[in-house]
Tab-separated table of C-alpha atoms in Angstrom:
chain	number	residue	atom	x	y	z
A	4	UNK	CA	0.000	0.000	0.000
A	5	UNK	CA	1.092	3.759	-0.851
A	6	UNK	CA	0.260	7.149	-1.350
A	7	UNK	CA	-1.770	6.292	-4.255
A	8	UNK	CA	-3.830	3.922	-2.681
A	9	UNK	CA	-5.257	6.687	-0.595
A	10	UNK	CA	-4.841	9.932	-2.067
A	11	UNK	CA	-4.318	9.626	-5.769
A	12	UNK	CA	-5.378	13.199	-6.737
A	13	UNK	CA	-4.061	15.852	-4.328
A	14	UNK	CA	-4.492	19.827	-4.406
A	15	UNK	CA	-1.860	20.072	-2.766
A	16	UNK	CA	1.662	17.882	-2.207
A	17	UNK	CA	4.721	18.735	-0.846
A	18	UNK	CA	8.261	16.449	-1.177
A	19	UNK	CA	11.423	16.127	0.630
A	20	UNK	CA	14.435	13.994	0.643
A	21	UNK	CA	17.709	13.152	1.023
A	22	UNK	CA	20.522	10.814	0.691
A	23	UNK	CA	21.648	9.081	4.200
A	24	UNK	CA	25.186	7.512	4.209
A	25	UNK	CA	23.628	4.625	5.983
A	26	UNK	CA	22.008	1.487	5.801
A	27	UNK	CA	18.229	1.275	5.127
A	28	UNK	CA	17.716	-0.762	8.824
A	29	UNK	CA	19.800	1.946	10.916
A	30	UNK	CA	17.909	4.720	9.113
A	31	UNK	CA	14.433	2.731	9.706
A	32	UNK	CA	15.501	2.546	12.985
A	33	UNK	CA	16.648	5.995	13.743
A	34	UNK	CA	13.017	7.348	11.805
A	35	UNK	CA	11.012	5.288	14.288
A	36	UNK	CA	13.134	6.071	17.492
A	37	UNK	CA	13.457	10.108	16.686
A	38	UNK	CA	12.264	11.914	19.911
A	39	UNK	CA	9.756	15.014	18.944
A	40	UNK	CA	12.590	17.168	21.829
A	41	UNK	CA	15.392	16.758	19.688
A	42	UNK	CA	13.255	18.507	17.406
A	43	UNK	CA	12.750	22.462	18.053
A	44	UNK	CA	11.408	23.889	14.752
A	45	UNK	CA	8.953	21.286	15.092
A	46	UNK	CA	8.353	21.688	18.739
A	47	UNK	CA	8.138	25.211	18.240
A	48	UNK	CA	5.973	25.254	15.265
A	49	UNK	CA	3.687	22.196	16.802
A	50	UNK	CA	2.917	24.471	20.054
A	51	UNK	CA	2.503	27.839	17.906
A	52	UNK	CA	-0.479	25.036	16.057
A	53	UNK	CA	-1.771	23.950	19.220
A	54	UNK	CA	-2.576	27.221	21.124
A	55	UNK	CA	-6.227	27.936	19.769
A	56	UNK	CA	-6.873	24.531	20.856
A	57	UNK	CA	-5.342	24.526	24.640
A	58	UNK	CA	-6.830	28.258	25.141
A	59	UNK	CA	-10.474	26.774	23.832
A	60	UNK	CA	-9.925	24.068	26.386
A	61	UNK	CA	-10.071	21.041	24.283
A	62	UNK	CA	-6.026	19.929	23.970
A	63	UNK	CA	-5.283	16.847	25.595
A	64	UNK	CA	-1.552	16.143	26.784
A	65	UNK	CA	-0.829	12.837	25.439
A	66	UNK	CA	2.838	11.779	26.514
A	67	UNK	CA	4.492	14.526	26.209
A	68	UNK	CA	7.872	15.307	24.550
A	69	UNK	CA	8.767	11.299	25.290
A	70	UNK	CA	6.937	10.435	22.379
A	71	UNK	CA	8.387	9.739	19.048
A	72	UNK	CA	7.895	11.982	16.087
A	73	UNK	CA	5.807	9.528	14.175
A	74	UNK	CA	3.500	8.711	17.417
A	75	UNK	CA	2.359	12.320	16.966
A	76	UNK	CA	1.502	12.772	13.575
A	77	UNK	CA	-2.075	13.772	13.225
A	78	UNK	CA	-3.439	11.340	11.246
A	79	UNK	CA	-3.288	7.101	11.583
A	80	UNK	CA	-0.760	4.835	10.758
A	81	UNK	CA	-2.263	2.603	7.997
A	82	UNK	CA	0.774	0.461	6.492
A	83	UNK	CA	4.087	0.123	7.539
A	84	UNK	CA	7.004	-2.530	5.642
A	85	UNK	CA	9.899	-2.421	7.223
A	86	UNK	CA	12.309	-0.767	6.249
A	87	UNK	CA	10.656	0.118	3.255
A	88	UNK	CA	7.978	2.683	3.847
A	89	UNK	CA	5.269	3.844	6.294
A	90	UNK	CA	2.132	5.137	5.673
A	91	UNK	CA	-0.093	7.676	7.293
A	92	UNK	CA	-3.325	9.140	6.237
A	93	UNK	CA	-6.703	10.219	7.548
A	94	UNK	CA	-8.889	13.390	7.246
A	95	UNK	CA	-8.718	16.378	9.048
A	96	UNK	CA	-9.993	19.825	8.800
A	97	UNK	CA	-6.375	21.766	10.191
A	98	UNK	CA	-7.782	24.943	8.829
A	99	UNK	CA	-10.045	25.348	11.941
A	100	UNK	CA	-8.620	27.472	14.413
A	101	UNK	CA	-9.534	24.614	17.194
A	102	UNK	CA	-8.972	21.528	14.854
A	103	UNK	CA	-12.309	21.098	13.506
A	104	UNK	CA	-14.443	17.968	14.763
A	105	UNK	CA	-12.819	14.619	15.561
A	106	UNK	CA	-12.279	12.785	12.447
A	107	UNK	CA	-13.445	9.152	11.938
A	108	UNK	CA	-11.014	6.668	11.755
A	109	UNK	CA	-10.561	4.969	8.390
A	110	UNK	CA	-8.725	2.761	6.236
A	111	UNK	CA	-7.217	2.987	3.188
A	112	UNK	CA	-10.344	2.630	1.140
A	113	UNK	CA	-12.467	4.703	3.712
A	114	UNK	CA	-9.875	7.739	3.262
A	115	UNK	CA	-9.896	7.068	-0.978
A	116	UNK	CA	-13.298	7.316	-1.366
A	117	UNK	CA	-14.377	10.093	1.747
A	118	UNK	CA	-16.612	12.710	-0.670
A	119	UNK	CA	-18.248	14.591	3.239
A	120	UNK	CA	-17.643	18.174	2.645
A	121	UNK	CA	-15.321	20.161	4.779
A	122	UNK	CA	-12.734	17.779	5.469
A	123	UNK	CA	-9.560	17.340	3.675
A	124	UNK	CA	-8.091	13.729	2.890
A	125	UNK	CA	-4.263	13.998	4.151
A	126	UNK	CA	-2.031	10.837	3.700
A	127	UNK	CA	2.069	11.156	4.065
A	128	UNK	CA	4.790	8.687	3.395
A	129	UNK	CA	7.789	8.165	4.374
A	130	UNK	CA	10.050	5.805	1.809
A	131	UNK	CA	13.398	4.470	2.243
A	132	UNK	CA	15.122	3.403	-1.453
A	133	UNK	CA	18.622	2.341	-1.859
A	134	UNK	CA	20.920	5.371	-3.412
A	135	UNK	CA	24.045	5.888	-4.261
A	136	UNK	CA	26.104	6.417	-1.160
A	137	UNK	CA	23.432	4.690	0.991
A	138	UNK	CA	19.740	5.120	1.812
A	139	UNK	CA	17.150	7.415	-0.071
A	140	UNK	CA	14.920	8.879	2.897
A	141	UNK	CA	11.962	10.379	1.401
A	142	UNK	CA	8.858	11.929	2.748
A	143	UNK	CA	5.779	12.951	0.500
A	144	UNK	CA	2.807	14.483	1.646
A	145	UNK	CA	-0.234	15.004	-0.304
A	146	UNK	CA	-3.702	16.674	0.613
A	147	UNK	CA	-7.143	16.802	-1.385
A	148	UNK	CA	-9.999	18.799	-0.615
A	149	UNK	CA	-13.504	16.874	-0.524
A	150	UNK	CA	-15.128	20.095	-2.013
A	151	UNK	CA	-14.343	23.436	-3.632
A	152	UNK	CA	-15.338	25.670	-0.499
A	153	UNK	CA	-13.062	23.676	1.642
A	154	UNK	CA	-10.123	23.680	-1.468
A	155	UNK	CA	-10.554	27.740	-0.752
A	156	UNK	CA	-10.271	27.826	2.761
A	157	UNK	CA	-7.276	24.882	3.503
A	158	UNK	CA	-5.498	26.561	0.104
A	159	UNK	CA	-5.578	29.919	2.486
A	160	UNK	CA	-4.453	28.038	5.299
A	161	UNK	CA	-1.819	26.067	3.133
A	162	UNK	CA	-0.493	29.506	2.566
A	163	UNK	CA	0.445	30.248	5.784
A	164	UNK	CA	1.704	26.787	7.105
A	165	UNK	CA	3.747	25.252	4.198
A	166	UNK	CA	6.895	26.613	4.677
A	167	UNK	CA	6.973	25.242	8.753
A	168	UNK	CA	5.328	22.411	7.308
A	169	UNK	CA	8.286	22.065	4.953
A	170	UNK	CA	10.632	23.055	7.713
A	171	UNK	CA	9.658	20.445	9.960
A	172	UNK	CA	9.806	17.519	7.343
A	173	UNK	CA	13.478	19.119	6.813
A	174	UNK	CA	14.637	18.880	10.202
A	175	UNK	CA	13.450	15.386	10.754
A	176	UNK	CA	15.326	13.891	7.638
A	177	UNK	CA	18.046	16.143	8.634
A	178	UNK	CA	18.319	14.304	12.530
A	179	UNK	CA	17.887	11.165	11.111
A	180	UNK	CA	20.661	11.512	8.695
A	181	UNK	CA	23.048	12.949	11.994
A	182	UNK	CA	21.889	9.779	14.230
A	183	UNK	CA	21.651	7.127	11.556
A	184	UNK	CA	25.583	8.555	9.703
A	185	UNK	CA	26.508	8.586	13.398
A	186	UNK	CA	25.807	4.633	13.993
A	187	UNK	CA	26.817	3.611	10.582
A	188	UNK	CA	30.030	5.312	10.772
């Protein structure tokens, strides 16, 4: 299962990658181990996110800065062959100052063929190919709209939060290159 088994058609999609002088295993490894505080774009950028939503009182703490960058992305894991790829998607409606409402959970097909206006179908992938001079790390994210009202408002939104979107995605593959290079070398 990838990307295109969930969101084929995106309004939306954003890549990143880079070359890791490691092998695939230690770079799977170091992907699924990377602590969200060795991260401070993306700590800083996550909290700057989450204020509307503590300040309107409905924020949970779940685990803190303990938990791993991938236990905190926003949307489900659906596939995962390691240490090939790993697959996230689910719909949300970011663009909502407090989050929107809870999203359903889904599967691959249920996030493919969601059509409910106002939500956005978000799926993200992170694939590790072999490259010259070690691992290809690679993270695409793509995003789809359900209907043209919400394509407007996210595209607004989408505006504003790309580049820290970007950034973070950046300074993950970035400390998994340092911590994976480290081990392998």
């Amino acid at each position: 299962m990838d990307l295109d088994d969930v969101v084929p058609e995106a309004d939306h999609v954003t890549r990143q990658a880079r070359v890791i002088d490691a092998p695939a295993s230690v770079v799977w490894e170091e992907l699924h181990r990377l602590k969200l505080s060795s991260l401070p774009v993306s700590l800083l950028l996550s909290a700057v996110r989450a204020l509307p939503v503590l300040l309107a009182g409905r924020g949970r703490r779940r685990g803190g800065l303990d938990r791993t960058f991938l236990d905190v992305v926003p949307i489900p894991e659906l596939a995962s062959d390691p240490p090939s790829h790993v697959l996230f998607a689910g719909v949300l409606q970011p663009w909502k100052l407090t989050g929107g409402k809870r999203p359903p959970v889904l599967d691959a097909a249920g996030v493919r063929e969601w059509s409910e206006p106002g939500w956005v179908k978000v799926g993200m992938e992170f694939r590790l190919t072999p490259a010259l001079g070690g691992t290809r790390l690679s993270c695409e994210t793509r995003i789809a709209a359900t209907d043209p009202e919400t394509r407007r408002r996210f595209g607004l939104y989408w505006l504003a939060v790309q580049p820290g979107s970007s950034a973070i995605r950046w300074e993950l593959l970035t400390a998994v290159a340092m911590r994976a290079e480290a081990r392998a070398g």
